[in-house]
Tab-separated table of C-alpha atoms in Angstrom:
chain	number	residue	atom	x	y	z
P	1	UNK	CA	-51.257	44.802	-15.818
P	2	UNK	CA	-51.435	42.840	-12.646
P	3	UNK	CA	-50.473	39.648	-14.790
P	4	UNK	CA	-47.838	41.420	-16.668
P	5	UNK	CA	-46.338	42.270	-13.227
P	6	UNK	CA	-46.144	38.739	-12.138
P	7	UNK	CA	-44.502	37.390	-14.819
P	8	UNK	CA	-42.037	40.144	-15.154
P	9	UNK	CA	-41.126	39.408	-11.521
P	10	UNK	CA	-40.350	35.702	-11.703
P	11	UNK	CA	-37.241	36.371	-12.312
P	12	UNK	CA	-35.998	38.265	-10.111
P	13	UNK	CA	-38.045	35.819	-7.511
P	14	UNK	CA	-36.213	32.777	-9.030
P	15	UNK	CA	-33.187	35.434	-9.183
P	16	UNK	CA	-33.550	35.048	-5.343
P	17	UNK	CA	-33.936	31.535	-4.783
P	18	UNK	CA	-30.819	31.340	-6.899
P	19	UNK	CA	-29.075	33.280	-4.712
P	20	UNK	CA	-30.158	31.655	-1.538
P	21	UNK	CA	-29.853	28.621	-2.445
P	22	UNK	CA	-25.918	29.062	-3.523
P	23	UNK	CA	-25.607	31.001	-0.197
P	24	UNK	CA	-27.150	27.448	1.185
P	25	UNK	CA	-24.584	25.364	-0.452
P	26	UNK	CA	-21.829	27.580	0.328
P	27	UNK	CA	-22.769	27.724	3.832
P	28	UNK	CA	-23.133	24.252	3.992
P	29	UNK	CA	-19.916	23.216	2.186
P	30	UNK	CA	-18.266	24.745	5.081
P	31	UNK	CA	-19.860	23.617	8.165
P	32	UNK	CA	-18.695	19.973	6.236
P	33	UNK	CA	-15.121	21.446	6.026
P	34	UNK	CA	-14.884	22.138	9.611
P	35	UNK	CA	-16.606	19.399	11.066
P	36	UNK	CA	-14.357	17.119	8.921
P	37	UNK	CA	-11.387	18.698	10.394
P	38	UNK	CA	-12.628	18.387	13.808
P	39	UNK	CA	-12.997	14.912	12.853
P	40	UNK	CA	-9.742	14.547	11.721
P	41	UNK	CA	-8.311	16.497	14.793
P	42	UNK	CA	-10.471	13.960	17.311
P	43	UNK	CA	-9.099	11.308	15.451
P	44	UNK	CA	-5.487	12.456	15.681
P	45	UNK	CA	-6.280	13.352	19.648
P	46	UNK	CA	-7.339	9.836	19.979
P	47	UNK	CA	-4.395	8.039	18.799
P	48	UNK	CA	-1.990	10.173	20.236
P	49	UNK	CA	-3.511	9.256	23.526
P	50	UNK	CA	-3.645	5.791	22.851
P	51	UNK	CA	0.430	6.107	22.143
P	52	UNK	CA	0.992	7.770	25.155
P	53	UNK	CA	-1.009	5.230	27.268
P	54	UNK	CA	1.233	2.410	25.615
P	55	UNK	CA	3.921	4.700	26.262
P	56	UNK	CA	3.412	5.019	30.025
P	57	UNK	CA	2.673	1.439	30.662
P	58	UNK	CA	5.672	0.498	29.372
P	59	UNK	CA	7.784	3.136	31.461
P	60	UNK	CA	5.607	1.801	34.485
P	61	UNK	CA	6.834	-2.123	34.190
P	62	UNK	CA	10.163	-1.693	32.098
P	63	UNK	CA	13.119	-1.908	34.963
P	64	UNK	CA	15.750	0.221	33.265
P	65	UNK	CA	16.155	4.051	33.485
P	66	UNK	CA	14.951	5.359	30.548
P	67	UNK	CA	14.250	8.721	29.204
P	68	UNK	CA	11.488	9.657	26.891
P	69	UNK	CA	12.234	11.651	23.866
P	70	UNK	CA	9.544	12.951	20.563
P	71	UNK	CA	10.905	12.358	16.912
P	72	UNK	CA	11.568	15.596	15.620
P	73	UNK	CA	12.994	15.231	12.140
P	74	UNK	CA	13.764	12.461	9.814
P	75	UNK	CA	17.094	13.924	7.978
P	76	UNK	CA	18.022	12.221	4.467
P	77	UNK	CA	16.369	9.678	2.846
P	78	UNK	CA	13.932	6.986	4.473
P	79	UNK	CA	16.554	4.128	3.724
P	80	UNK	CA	19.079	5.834	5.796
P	81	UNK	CA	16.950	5.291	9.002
P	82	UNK	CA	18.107	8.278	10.423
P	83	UNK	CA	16.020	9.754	13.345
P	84	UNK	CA	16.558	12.991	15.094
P	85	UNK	CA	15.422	13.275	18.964
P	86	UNK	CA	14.748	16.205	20.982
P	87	UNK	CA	16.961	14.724	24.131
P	88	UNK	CA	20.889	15.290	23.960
P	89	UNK	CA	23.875	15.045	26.453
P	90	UNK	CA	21.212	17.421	28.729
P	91	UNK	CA	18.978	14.608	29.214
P	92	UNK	CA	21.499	11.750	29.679
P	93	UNK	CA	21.717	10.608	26.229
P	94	UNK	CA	25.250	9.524	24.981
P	95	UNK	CA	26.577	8.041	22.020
P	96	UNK	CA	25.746	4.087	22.019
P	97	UNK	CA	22.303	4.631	24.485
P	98	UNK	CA	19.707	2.092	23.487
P	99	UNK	CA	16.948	3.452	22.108
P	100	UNK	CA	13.244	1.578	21.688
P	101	UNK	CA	9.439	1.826	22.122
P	102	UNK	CA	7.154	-0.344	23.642
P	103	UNK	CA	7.013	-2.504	20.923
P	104	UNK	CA	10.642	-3.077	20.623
P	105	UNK	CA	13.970	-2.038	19.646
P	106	UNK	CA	14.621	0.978	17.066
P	107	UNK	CA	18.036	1.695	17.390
P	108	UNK	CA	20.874	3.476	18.792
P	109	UNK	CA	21.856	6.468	19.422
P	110	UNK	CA	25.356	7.495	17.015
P	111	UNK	CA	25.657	11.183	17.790
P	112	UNK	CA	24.718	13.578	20.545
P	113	UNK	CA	24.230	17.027	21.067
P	114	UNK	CA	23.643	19.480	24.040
P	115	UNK	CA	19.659	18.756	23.328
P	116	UNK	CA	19.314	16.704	20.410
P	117	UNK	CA	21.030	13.079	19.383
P	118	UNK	CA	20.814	10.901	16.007
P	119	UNK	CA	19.404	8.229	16.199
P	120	UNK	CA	20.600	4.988	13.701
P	121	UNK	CA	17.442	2.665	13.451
P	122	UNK	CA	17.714	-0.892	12.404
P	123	UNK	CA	16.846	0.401	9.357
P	124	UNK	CA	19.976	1.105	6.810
P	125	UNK	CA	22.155	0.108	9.817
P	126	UNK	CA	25.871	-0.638	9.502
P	127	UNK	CA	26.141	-2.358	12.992
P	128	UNK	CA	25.031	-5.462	13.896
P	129	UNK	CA	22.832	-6.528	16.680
P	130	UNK	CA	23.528	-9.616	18.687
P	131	UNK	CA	20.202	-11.407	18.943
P	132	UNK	CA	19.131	-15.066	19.668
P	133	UNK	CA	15.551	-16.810	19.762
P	134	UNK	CA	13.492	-16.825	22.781
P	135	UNK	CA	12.657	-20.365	22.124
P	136	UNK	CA	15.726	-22.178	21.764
P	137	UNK	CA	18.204	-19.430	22.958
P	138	UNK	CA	20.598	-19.874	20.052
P	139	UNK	CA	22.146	-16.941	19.179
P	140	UNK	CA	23.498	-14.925	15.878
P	141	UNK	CA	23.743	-11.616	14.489
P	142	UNK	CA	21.063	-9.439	13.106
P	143	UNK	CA	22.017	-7.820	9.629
P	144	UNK	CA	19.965	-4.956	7.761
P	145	UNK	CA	19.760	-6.452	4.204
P	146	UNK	CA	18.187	-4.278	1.852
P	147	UNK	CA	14.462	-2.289	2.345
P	148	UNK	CA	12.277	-4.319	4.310
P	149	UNK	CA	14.285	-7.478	4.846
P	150	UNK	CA	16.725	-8.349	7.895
P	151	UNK	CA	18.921	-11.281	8.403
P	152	UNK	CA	20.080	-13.350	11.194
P	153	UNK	CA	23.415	-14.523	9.809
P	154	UNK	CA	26.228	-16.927	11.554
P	155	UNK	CA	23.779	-19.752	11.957
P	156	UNK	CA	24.948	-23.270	11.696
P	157	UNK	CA	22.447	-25.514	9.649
P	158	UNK	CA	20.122	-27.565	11.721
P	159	UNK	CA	20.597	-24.984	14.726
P	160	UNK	CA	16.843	-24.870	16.003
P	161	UNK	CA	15.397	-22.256	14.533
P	162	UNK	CA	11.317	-21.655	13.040
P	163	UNK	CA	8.985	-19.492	11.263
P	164	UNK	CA	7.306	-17.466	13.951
P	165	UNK	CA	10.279	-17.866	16.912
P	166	UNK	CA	10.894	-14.475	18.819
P	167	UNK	CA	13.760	-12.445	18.187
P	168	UNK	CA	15.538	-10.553	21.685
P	169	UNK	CA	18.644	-9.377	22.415
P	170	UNK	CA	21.528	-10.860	23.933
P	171	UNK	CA	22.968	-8.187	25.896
P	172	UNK	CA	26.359	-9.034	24.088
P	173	UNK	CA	28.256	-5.662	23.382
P	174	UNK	CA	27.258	-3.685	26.665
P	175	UNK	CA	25.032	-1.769	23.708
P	176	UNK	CA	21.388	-3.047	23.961
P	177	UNK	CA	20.536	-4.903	27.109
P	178	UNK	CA	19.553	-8.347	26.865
P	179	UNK	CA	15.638	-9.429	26.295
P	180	UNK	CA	15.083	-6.492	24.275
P	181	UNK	CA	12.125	-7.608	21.764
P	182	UNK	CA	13.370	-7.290	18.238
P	183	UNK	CA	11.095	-9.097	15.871
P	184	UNK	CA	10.149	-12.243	14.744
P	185	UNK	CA	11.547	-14.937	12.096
P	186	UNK	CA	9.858	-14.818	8.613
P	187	UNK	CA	11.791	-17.398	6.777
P	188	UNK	CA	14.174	-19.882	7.586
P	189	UNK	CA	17.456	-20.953	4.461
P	190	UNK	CA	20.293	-22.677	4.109
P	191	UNK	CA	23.172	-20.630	2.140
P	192	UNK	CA	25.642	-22.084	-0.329
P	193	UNK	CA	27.752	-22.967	2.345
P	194	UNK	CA	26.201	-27.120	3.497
P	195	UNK	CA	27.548	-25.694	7.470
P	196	UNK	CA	25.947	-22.558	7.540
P	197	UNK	CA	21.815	-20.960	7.136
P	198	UNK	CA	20.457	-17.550	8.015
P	199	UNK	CA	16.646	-16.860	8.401
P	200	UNK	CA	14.850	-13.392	7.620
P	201	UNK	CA	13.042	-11.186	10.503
P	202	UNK	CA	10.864	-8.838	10.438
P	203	UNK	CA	11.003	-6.358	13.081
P	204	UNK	CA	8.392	-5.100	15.450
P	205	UNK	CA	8.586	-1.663	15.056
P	206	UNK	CA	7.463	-0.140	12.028
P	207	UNK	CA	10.287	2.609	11.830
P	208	UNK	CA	8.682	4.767	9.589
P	209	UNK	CA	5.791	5.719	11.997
P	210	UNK	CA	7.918	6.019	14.931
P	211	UNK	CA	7.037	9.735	17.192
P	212	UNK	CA	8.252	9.001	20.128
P	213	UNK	CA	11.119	6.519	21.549
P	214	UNK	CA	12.822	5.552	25.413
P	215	UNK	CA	16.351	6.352	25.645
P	216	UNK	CA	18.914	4.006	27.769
P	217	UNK	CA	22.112	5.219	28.591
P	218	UNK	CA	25.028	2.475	28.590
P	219	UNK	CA	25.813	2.483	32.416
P	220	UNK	CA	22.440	0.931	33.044
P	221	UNK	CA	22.706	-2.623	31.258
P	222	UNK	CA	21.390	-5.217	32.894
P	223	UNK	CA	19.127	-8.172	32.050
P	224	UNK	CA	15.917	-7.579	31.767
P	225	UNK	CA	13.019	-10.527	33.352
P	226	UNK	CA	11.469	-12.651	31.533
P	227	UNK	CA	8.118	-11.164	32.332
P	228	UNK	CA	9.560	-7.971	30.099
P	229	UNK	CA	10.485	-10.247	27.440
P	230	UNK	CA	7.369	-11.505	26.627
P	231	UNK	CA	5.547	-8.347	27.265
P	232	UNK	CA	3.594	-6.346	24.391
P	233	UNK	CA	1.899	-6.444	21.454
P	234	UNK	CA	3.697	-7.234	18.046
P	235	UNK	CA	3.866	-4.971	14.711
């Protein structure tokens, strides 16, 4: 009888361990879940902080007025490099204000409300920038060509220009202030026409990552040192 017993209860025994085990697992399977998500959030602590560090050294050595301001939306689609700000006519923004991050120029602002503006990036941009190269200091006008690929365009052939040259500002157009970092030069070409070249740039800032920007208004355009020129770290 006493054998009959033990067999009969094996399975409720293994029954059990059955149980437990998937209890186990379960219990297990979630502790993972949660610590990966405290992962994740630690990891999405740690480089907000380190964008807020950059952002704060910058404010601390840039010598313009500027106002900080988070992304908040991105309306339309990405090629229209459209950005909307939480900082409006309230904060100082107007139509025209400069608008960058520590790694260089985004945009500009194109309309402004009480508490929000839109913001044109370089991206999808129908204005063009007036840029030269740090190097040489000759000068031209920054074009957006198509998705991922800018132009510097009015160049005269043999002007002095190289792969790897840094792209600023000019200050031309009372928009941007001059020795605003804008990219660097990709590719240098002569066009179809023997007197003329343009050369490709890629930009700094990688505008589809941007969260949070400085705002210039226009009234404060000056030129900037050359120690701000030369400062930061490239895209």
């Amino acid at each position: 009888a006493a054998g009959w017993i033990s067999t009969a209860s094996k399975p409720l025994v293994l029954a059990r361990r059955t149980l437990h085990l998937w209890q186990e697992n379960n219990r297990l399977r979630d502790l993972a879940m949660s610590l990966s998500d405290e992962n994740s959030q630690l990891r999405d602590a740690a480089l907000e902080n380190e964008r807020l560090r950059a952002m704060l050294e910058f404010r601390s050595r840039f010598p313009l007025p500027v106002r900080s301001a988070d992304v908040i939306a991105v309306p339309g689609p990405q090629i229209g490099g459209k950005l909307i700000i939480d900082a409006g006519r309230a904060e100082g923004v107007a139509v025209n204000s400069a608008v960058l991050t520590p790694h260089g120029l985004v945009g500009k602002a194109v309309e402004v409300a009480e508490h929000t503006s839109s913001i044109q990036s370089l991206v999808g941009n129908a204005y063009g920038v007036s840029v030269m190269i740090e190097r040489s200091r000759v000068a031209g006008i920054l074009k957006w060509v198509e998705p991922g690929h800018w132009s510097i365009v009015g160049l005269s052939t043999g002007e002095d220009v190289r792969v790897g040259d840094l792209i600023l500002t000019t200050g031309a157009g009372s928009v941007f202030p001059k020795g605003i970092r804008v990219g660097v030069v990709t590719e240098v070409r002569a066009q179809d026409d023997p007197g003329s070249g343009f050369c490709r740039v890629t930009p700094f800032v990688d505008f589809a990552a941007v969260e949070e920007v400085f705002v210039i208004t226009p009234d404060t355009l000056i030129e900037l040192p050359p120690t701000t020129q030369k400062s930061g770290s490239a895209r």
